Coordinates of C-alpha atoms in Angstrom, one line a residue:
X1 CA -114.4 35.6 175.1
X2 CA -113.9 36.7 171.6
X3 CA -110.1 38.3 171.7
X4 CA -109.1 39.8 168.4
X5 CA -105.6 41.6 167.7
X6 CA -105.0 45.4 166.7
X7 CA -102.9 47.7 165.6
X8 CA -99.9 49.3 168.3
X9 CA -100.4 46.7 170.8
X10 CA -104.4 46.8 171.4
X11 CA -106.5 44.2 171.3
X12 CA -110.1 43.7 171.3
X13 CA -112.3 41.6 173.4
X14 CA -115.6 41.5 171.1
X15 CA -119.0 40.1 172.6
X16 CA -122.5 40.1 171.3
X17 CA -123.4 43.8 172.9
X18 CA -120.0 45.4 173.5
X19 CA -116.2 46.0 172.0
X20 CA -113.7 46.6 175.0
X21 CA -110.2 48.0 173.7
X22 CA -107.4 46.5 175.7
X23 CA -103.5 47.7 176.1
X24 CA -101.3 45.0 176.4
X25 CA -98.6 46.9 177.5
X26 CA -100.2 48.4 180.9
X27 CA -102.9 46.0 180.6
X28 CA -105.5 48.9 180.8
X29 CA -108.9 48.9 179.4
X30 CA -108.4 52.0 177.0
X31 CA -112.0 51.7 175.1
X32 CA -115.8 50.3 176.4
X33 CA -118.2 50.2 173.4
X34 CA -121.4 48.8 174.1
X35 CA -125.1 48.8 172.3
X36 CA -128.6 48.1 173.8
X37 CA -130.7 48.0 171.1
X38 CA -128.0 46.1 168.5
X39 CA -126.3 43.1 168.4
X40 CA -122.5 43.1 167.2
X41 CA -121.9 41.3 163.9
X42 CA -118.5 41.9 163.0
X43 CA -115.8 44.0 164.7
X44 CA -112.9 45.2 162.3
X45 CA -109.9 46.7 163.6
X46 CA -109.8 50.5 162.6
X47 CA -112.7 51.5 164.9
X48 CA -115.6 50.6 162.9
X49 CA -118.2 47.8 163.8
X50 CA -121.0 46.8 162.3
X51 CA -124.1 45.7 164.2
X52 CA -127.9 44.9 163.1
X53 CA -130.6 46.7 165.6
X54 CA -133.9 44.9 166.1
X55 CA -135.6 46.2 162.9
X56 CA -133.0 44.8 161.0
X57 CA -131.1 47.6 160.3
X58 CA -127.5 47.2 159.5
X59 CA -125.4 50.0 161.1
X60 CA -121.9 51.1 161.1
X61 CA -120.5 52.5 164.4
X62 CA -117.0 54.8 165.2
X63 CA -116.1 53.2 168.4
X64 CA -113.3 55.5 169.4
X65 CA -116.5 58.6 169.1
X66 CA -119.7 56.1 169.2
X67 CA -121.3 57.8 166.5
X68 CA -123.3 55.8 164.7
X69 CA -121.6 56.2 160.4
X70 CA -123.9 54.6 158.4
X71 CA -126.8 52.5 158.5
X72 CA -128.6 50.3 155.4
X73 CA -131.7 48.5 155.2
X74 CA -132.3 45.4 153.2
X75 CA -129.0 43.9 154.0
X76 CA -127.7 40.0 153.7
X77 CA -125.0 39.2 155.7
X78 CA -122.2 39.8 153.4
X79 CA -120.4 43.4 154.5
X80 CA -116.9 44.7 154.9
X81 CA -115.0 47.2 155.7
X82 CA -112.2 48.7 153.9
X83 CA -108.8 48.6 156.1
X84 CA -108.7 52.6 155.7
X85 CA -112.4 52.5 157.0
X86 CA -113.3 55.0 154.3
X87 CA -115.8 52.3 152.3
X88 CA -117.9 49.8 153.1
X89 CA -119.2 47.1 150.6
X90 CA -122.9 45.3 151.1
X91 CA -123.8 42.3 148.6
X92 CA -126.3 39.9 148.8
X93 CA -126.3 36.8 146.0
X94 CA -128.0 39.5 143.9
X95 CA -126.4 43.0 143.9
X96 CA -123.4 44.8 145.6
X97 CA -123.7 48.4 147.1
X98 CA -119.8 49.9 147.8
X99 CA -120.7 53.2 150.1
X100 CA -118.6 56.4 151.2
X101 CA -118.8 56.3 154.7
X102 CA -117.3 59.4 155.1
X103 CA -119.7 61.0 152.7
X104 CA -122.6 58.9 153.7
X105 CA -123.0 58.4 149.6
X106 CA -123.8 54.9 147.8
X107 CA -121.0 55.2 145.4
X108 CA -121.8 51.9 143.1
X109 CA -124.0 49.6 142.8
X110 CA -123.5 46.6 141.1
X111 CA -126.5 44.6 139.8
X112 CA -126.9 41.2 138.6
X113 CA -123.1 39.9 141.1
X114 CA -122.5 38.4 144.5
X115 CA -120.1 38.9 146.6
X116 CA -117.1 36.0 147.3
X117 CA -115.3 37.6 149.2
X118 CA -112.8 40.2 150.4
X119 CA -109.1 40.6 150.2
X120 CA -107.3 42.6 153.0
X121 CA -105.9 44.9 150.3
X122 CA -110.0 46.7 149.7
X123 CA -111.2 44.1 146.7
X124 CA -114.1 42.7 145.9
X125 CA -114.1 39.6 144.7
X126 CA -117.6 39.0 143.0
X127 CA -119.3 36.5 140.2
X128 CA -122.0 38.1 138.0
X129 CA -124.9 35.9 137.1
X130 CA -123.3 35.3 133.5
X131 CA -120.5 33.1 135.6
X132 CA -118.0 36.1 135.2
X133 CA -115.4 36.7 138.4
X134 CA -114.8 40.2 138.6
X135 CA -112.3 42.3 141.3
X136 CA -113.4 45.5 142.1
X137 CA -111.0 47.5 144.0
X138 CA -112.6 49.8 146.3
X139 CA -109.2 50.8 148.6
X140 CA -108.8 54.3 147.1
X141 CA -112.8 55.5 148.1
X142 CA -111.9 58.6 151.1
X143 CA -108.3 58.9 149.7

């Protein structure tokens, strides 16, 4: 069991084909999230996770509505979520996308960088193929 902390006392218990959202104050299951046809790569904890269908397709689900947000093709496995859940940012070791989820719109794309990693704050944190380290703030995208 794959138990991961949230905001106002929720957890999550996160498994290959489901999210359940948990109260710890009453101890009641307040959220069950599950996919057939996908397989749950990374849960994050404003209501967003992202899973990869059997064509390879990465999407972005809305847990609390189970709407599927967003979905890419010709993703690696480098993606994150924006703590507002406005933007999400795909990179592979040869390009970075940063997408509106809200407006469904690729807002940059960055050729020629890979992604490092993420801070918690929305950055980027990203080498071009120069040997340059660049941070890319992405937090205000949906504000």
């Amino acid at each position: 069991m794959n138990l991961r902390p949230m905001n106002d006392g929720l957890f999550a218990e996160v498994g290959e084909k489901f999210v359940k959202i948990w109260d710890s104050k009453d101890k009641n299951n307040k959220v069950k999230f599950s996919l057939e046809e996908a397989t749950i790569e990374n849960f994050f904890p404003n209501d967003y996770v992202v899973a990869r269908n059997t064509e390879g397709v990465v999407q972005i689900w809305n847990i609390s509505t189970e709407e599927c947000v967003a979905s890419f093709n010709d993703v690696s496995s480098v993606i994150n979520i924006t703590s507002n859940g406005h933007a999400v940012c795909i990179g592979n070791d040869r390009d970075i996308k940063i997408w509106d989820i809200d407006k469904g719109e690729l807002v940059n794309h960055y050729l020629d960088e890979a992604v490092l990693g993420f801070s918690s704050e929305g950055h980027v944190i990203s080498r071009s193929g120069d040997g340059v380290l660049r941070i890319r703030d992405i937090s205000m995208i949906g504000n």
